[in-house]
mmCIF file of C-alpha atoms and ligand atoms in Angstrom:
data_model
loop_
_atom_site.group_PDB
_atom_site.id
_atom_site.type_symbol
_atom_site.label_atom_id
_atom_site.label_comp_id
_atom_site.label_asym_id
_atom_site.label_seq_id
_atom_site.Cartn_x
_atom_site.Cartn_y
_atom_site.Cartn_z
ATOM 1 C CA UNK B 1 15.232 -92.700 -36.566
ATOM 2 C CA UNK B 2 15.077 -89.039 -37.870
ATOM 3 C CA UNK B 3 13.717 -86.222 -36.157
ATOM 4 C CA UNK B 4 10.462 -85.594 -39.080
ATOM 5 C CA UNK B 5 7.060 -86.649 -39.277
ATOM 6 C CA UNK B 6 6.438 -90.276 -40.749
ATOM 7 C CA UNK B 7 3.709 -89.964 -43.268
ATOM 8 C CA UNK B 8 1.388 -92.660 -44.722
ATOM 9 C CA UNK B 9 -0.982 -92.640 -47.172
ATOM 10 C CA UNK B 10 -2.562 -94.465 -49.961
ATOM 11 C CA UNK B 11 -0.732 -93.239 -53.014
ATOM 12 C CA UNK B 12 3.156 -93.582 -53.326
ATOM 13 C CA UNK B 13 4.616 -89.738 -53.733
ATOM 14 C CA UNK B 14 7.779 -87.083 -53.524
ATOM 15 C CA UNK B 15 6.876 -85.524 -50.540
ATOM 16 C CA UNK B 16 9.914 -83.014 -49.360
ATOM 17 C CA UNK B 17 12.791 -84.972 -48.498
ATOM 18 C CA UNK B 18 12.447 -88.880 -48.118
ATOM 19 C CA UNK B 19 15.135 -90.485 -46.008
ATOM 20 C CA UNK B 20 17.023 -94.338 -45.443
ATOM 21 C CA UNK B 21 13.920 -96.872 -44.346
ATOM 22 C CA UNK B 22 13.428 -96.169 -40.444
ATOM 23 C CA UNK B 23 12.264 -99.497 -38.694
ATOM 24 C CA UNK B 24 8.711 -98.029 -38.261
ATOM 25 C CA UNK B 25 8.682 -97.814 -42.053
ATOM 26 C CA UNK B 26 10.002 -101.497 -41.901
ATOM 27 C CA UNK B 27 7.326 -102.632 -39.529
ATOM 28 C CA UNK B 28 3.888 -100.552 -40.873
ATOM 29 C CA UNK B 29 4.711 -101.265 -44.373
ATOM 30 C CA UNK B 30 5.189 -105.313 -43.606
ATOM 31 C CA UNK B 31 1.955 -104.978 -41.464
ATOM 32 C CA UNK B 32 -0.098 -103.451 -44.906
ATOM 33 C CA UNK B 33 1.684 -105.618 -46.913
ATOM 34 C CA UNK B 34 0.373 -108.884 -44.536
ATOM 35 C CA UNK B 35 -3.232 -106.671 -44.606
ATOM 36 C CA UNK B 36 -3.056 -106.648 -49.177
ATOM 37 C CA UNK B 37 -3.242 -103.649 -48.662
ATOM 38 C CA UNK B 38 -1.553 -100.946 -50.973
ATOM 39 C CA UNK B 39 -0.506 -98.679 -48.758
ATOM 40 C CA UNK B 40 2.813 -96.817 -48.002
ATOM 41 C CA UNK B 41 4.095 -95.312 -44.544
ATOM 42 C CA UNK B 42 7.325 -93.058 -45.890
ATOM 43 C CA UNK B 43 9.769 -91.757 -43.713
ATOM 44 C CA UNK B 44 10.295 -87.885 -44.458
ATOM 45 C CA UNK B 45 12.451 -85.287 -42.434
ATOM 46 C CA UNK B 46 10.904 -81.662 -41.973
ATOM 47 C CA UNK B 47 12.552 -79.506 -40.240
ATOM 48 C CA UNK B 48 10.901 -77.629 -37.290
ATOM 49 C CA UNK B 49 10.537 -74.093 -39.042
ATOM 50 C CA UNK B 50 8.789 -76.333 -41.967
ATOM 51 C CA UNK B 51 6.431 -78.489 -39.705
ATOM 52 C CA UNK B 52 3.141 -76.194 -40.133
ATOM 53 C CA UNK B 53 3.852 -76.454 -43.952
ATOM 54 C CA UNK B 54 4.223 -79.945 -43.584
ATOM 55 C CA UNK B 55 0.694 -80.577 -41.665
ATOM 56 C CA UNK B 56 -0.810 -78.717 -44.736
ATOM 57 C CA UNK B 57 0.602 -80.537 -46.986
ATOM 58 C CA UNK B 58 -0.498 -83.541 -45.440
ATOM 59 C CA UNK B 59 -4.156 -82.277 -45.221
ATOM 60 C CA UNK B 60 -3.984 -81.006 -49.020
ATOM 61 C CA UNK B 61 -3.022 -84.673 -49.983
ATOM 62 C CA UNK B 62 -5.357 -86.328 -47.838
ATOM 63 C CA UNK B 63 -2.999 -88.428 -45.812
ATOM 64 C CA UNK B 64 -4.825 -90.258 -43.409
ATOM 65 C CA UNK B 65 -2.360 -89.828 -40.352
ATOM 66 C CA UNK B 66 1.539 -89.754 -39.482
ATOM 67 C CA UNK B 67 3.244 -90.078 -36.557
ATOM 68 C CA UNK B 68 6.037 -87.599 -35.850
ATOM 69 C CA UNK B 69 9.134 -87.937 -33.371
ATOM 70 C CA UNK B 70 10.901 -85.512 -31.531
ATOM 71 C CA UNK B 71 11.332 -82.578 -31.802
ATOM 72 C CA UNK B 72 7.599 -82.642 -33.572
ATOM 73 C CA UNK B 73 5.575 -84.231 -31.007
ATOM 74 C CA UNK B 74 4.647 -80.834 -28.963
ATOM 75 C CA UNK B 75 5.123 -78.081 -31.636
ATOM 76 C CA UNK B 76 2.507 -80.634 -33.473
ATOM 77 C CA UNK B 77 -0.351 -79.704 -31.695
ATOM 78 C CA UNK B 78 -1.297 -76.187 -32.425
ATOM 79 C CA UNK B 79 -1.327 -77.369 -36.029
ATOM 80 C CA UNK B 80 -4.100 -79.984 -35.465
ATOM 81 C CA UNK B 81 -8.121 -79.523 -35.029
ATOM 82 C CA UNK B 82 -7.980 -81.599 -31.573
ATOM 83 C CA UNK B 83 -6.703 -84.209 -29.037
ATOM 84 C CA UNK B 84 -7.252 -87.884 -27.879
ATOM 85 C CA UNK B 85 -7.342 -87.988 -24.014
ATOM 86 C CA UNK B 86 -3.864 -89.049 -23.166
ATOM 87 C CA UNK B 87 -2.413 -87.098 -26.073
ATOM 88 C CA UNK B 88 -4.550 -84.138 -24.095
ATOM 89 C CA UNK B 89 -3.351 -85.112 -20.729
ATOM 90 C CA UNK B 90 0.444 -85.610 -22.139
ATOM 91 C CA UNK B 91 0.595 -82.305 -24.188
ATOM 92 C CA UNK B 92 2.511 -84.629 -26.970
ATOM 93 C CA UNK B 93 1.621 -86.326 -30.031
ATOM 94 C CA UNK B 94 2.943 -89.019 -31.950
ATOM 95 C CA UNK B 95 0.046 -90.044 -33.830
ATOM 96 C CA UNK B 96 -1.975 -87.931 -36.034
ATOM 97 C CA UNK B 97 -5.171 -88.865 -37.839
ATOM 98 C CA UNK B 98 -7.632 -87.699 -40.359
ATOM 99 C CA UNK B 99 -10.983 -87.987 -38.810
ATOM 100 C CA UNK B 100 -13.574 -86.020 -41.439
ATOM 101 C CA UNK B 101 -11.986 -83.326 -42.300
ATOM 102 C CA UNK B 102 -10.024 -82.975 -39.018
ATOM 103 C CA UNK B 103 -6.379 -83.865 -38.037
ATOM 104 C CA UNK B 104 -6.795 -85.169 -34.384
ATOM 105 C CA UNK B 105 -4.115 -85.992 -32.281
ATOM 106 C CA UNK B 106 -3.121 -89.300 -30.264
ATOM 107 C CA UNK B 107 -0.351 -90.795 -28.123
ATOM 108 C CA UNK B 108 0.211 -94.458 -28.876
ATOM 109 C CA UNK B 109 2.937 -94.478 -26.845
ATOM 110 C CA UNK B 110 1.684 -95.364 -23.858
ATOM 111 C CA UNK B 111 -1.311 -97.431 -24.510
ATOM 112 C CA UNK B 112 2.216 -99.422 -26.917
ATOM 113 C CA UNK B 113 3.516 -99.967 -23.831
ATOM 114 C CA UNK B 114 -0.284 -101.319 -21.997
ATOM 115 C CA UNK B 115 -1.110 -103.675 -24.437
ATOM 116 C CA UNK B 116 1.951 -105.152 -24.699
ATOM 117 C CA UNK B 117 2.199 -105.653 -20.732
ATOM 118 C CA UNK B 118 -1.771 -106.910 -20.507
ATOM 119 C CA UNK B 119 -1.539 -110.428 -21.546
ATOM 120 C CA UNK B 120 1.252 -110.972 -18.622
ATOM 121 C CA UNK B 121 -0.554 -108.967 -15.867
ATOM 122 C CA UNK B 122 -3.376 -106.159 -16.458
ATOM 123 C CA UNK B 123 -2.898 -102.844 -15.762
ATOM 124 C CA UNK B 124 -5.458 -102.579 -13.647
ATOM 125 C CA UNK B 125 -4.560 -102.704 -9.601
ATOM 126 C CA UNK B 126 -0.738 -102.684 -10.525
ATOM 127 C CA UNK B 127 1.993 -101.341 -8.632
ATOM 128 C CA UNK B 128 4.019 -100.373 -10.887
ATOM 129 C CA UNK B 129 8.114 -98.887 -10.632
ATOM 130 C CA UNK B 130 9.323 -96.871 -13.834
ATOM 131 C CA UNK B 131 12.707 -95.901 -13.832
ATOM 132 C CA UNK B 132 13.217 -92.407 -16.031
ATOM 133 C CA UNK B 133 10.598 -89.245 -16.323
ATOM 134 C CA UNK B 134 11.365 -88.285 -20.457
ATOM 135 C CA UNK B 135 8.980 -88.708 -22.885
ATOM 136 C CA UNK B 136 8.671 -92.476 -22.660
ATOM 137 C CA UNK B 137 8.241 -93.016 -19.338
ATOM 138 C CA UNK B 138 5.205 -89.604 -19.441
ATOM 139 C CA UNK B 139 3.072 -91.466 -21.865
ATOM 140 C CA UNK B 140 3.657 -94.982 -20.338
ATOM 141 C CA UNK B 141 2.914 -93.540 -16.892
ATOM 142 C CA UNK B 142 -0.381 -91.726 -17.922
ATOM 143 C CA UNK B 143 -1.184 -94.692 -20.282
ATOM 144 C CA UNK B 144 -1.344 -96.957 -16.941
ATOM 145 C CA UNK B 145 -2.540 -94.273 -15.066
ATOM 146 C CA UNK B 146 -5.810 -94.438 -17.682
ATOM 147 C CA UNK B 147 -5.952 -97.952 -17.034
ATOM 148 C CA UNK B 148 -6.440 -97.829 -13.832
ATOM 149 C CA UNK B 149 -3.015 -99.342 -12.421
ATOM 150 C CA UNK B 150 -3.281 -98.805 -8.388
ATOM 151 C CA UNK B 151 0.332 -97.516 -7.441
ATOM 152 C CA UNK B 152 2.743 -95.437 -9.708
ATOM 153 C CA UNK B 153 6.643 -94.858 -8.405
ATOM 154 C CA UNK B 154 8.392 -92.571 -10.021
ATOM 155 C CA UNK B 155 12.590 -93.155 -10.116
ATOM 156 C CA UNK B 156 14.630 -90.517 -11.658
ATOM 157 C CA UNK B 157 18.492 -89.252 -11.914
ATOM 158 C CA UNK B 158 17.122 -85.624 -12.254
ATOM 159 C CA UNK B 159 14.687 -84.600 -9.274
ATOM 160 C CA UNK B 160 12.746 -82.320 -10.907
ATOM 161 C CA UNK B 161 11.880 -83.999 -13.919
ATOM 162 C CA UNK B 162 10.918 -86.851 -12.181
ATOM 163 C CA UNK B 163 8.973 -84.150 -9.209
ATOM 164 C CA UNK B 164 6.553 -83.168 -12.719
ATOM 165 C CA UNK B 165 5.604 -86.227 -13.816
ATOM 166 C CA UNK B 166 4.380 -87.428 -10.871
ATOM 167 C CA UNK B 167 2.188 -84.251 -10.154
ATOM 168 C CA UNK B 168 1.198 -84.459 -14.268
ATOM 169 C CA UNK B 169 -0.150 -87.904 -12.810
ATOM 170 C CA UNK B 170 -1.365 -86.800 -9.242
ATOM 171 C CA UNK B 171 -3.250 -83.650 -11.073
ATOM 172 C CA UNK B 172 -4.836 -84.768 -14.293
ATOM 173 C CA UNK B 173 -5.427 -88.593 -13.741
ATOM 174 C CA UNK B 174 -7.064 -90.432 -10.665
ATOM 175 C CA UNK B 175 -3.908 -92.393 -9.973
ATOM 176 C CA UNK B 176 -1.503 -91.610 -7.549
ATOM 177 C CA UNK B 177 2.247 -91.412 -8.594
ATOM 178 C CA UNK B 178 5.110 -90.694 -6.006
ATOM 179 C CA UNK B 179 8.848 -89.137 -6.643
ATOM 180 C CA UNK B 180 11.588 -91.216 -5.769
ATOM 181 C CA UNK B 181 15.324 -89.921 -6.233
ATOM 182 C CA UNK B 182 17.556 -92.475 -7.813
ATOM 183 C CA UNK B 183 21.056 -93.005 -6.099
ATOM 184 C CA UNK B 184 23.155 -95.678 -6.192
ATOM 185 C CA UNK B 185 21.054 -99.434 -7.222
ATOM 186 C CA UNK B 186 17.715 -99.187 -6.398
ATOM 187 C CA UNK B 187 15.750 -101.883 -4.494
ATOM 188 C CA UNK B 188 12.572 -102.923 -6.067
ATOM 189 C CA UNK B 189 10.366 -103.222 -3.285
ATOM 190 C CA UNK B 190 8.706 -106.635 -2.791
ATOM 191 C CA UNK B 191 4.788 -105.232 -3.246
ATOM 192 C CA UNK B 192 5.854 -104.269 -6.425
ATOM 193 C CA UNK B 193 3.916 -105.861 -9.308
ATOM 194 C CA UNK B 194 5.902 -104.200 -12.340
ATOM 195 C CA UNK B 195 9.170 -102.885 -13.271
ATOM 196 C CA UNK B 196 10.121 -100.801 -16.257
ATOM 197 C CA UNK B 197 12.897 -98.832 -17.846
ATOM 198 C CA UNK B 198 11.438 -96.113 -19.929
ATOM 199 C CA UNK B 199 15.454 -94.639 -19.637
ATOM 200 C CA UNK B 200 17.900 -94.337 -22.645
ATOM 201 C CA UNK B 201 20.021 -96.344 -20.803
ATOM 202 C CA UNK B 202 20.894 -99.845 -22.988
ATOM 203 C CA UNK B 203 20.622 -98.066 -26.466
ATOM 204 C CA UNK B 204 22.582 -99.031 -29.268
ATOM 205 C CA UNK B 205 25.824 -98.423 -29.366
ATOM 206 C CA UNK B 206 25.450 -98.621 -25.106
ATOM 207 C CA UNK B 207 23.857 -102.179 -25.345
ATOM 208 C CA UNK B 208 25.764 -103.219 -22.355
ATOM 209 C CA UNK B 209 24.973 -100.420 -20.024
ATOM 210 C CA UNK B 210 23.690 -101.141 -17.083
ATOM 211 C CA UNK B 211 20.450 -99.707 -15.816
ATOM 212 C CA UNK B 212 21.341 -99.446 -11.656
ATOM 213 C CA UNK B 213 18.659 -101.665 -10.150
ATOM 214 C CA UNK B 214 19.551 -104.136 -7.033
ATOM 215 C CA UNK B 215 19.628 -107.317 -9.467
ATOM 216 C CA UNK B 216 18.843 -109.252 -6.106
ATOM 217 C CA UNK B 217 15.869 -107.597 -5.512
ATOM 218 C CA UNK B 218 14.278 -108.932 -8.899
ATOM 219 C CA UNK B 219 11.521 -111.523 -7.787
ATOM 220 C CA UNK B 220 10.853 -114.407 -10.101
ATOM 221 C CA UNK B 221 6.955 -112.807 -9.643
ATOM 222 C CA UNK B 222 8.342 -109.532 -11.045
ATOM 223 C CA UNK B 223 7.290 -108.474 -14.437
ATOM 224 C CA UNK B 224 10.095 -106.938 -15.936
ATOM 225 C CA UNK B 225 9.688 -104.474 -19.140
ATOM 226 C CA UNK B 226 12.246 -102.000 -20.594
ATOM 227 C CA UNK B 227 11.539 -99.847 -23.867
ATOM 228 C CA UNK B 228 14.651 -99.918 -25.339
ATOM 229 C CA UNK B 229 14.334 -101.311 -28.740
ATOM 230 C CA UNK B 230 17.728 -101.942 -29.878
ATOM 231 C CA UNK B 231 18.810 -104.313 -28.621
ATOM 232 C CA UNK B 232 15.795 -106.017 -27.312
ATOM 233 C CA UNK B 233 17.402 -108.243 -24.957
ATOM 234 C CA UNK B 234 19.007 -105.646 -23.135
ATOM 235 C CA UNK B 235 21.841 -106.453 -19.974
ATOM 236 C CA UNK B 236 18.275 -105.724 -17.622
ATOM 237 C CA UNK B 237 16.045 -107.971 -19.272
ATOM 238 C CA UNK B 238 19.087 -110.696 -19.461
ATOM 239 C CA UNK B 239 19.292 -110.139 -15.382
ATOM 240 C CA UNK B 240 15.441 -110.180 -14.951
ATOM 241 C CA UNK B 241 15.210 -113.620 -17.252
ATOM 242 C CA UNK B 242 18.062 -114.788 -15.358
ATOM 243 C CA UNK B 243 16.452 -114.634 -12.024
ATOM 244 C CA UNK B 244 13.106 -116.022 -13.589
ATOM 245 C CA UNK B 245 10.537 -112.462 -14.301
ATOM 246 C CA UNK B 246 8.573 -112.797 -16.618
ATOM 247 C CA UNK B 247 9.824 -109.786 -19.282
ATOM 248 C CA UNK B 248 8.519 -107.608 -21.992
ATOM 249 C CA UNK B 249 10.874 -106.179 -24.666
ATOM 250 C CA UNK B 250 11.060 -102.856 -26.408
ATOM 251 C CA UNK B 251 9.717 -104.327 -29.832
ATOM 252 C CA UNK B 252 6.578 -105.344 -27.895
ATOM 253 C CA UNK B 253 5.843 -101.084 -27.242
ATOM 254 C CA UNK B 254 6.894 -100.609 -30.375
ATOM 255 C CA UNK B 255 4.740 -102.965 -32.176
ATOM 256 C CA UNK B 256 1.787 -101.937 -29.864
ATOM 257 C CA UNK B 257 1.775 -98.186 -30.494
ATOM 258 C CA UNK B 258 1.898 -99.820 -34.631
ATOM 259 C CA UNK B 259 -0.716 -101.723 -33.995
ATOM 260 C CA UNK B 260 -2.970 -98.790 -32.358
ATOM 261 C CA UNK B 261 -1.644 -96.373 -35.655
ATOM 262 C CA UNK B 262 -2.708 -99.154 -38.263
ATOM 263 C CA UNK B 263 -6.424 -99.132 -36.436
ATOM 264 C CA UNK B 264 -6.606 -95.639 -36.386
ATOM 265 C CA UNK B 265 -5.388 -95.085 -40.157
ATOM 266 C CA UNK B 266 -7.075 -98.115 -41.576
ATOM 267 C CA UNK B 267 -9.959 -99.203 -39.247
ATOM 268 C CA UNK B 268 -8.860 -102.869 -39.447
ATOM 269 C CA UNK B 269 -6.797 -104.954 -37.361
ATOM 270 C CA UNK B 270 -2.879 -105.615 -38.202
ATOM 271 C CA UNK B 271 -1.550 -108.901 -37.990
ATOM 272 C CA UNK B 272 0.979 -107.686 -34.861
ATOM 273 C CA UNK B 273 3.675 -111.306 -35.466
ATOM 274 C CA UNK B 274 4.060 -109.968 -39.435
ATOM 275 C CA UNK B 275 5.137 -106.637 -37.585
ATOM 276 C CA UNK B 276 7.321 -107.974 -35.171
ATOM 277 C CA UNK B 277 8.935 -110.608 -37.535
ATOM 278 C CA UNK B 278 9.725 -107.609 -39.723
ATOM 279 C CA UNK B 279 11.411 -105.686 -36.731
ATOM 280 C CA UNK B 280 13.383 -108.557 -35.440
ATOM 281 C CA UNK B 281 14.569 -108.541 -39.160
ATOM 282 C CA UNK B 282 15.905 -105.260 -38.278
ATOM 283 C CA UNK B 283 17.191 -105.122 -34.319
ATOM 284 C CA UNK B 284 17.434 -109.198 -34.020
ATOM 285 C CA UNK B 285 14.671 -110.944 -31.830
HETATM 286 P P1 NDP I 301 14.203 -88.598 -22.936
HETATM 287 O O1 NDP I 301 15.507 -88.004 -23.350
HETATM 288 O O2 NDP I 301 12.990 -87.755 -22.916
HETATM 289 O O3 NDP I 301 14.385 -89.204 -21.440
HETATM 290 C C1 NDP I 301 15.483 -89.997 -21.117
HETATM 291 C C2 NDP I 301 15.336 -90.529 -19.696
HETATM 292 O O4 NDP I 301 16.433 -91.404 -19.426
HETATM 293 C C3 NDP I 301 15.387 -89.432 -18.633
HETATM 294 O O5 NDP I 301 14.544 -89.792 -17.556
HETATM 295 C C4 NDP I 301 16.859 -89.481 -18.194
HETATM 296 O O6 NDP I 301 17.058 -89.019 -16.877
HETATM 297 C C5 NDP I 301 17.115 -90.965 -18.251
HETATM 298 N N1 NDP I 301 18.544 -91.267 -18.390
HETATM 299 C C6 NDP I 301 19.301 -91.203 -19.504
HETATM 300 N N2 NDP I 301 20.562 -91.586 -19.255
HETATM 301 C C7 NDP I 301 20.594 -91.890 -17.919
HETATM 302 C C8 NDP I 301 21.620 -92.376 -17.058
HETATM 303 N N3 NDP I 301 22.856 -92.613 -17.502
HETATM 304 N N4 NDP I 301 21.304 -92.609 -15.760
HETATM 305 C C9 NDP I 301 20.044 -92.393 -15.292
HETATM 306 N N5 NDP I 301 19.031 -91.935 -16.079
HETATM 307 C C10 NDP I 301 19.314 -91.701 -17.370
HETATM 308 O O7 NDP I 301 14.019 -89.869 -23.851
HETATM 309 P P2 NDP I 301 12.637 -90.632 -24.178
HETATM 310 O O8 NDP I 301 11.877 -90.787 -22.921
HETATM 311 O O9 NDP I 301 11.987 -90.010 -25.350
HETATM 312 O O10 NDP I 301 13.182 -92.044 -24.668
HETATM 313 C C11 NDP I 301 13.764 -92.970 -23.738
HETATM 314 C C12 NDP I 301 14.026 -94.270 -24.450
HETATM 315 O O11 NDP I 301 12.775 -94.843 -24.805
HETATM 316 C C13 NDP I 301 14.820 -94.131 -25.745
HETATM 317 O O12 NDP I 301 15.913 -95.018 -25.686
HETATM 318 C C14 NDP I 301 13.872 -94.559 -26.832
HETATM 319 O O13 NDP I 301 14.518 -95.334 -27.811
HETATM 320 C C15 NDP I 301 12.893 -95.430 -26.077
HETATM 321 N N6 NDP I 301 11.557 -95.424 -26.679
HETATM 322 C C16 NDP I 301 11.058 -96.619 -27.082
HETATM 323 C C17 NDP I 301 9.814 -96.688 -27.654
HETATM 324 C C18 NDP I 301 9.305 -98.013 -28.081
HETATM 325 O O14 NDP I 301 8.265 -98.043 -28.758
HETATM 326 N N7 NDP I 301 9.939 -99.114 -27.710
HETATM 327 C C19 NDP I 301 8.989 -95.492 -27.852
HETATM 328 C C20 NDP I 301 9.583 -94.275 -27.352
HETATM 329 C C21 NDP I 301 10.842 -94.266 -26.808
HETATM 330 P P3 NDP I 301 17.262 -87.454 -16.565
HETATM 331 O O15 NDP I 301 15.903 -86.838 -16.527
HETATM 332 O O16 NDP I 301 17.951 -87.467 -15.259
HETATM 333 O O17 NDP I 301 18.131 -86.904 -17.683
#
């Protein structure tokens, strides 16, 4: 992935520096090309002291939205005309769109990670354990938060990382989250409806790393979901299988938060198995 905004619009272009295909790329362009439609999502790296440029440029050529990664998701903002509500209750962005004449911001993440949990157990009355307090596991936690899940546990290496997210939650959403250190394996509790990594741990080239959770304490009721991406079926979601959890893979956030972009952008629906077939060309299913 780089660290620049991924534009898409409806005219191919040289737009500052494009870079090697990123999987989004791979996945939004399969999704328009499954849709006729001919449209283009390029990957382009700006660099940070470039980014209000770059949001110019973008209005000037009438994109109709990007996303943009880190380190462009919060310095984003002040160059937009508004926020979506989690994007609002986040303070990050990895969505823009054009709305009118206006650049409005969204976070897909989260509501990624929702819809790709909701046709194994709804959100809604969950108990829910995420492991990790970055920027994944913010919007996934106010993403459930929004939809209404009952419980949210908080389990991070660094106290007070984990310490803000839960008060983000406790403060600006009607959920209530709680802090939990993590030392040593933790034990998923056995009320506990849902478990996810929204940690680094697992990435490629760390595939085998394993993410310290009590593997005897996975339930074969347990929904298990990590975000990791690469490789989908990390060492966790091997365990959680194992033991007989029902589990949800990285690609499924990932093609959720496309799915959400290509609505937004093109105000039809994506075919989400042309997307995922083109990822699993990518990171293997
Ligand atoms: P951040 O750097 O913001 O957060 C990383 C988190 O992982 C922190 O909570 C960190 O804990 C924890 N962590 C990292 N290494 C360890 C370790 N060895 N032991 C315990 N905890 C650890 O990253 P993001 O939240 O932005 O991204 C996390 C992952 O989510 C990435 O791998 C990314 O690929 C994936 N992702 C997937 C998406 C998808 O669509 N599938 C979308 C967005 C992200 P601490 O605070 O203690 O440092």
């Amino acid at each position: 992935m780089t660290d620049g905004p991924n534009f898409k619009q409806e005219l191919t272009g040289v737009f500052g520096q494009p870079v090697a295909e990123n999987p989004s790329q791979v996945m939004m362009e399969a999704a328009y090309q499954a849709a006729g439609l001919a449209w283009r999502y390029l990957t382009i790296e700006v660099a940070p002291a470039d980014l209000a440029s770059a949001v110019q440029g973008a209005r000037a050529m009438g994109f109709r939205g990007f996303n943009c990664t880190i380190p462009h998701k919060l310095a984003v903002i002040e160059h937009l005309d508004g926020l979506g509500e989690s994007a609002s209750i986040m303070g990050a962005v990895n969505c823009v769109v054009r709305r009118g004449d206006e650049l409005i911001g969204e976070n897909t993440d989260g509501r990624g990670f929702t819809e790709s949990l909701r046709p194994i157990r709804d959100p809604a009355g969950a108990r829910v354990v995420i492991l990790g307090a970055g920027g994944a596991a913010r919007a996934i936690a106010t993403e459930l938060a929004l939809s209404g899940a009952s419980r949210l546990t908080i389990v991070n290496r660094t106290a007070s990382r984990g310490e803000d997210l839960a008060r983000l939650i406790d403060e600006k959403t009607d959920a209530s989250a709680t802090f939990v250190p993590w030392t040593g394996d933790l034990v998923v509790a056995e009320d506990v409806d849902v478990l996810v990594n929204a940690t680094s741990i697992g990435l490629s080239p760390d595939g085998d790393a394993r993410v310290a959770v009590a593997e005897d304490s996975l339930r074969s009721e347990l929904v298990v979901a990590d975000v990791i991406p690469n490789p989908p079926r990390t060492r966790l979601l091997r365990s959680a299988a194992e033991r007989g959890c029902p589990t949800i893979d990285g690609l499924g956030m990932l093609v959720g938060q496309g799915v959400l972009g290509f609505r937004y952008w093109t105000g039809q629906d994506p075919d989400p198995s042309a997307m995922r077939a083109a990822l699993e060309a990518v990171f293997g299913g």
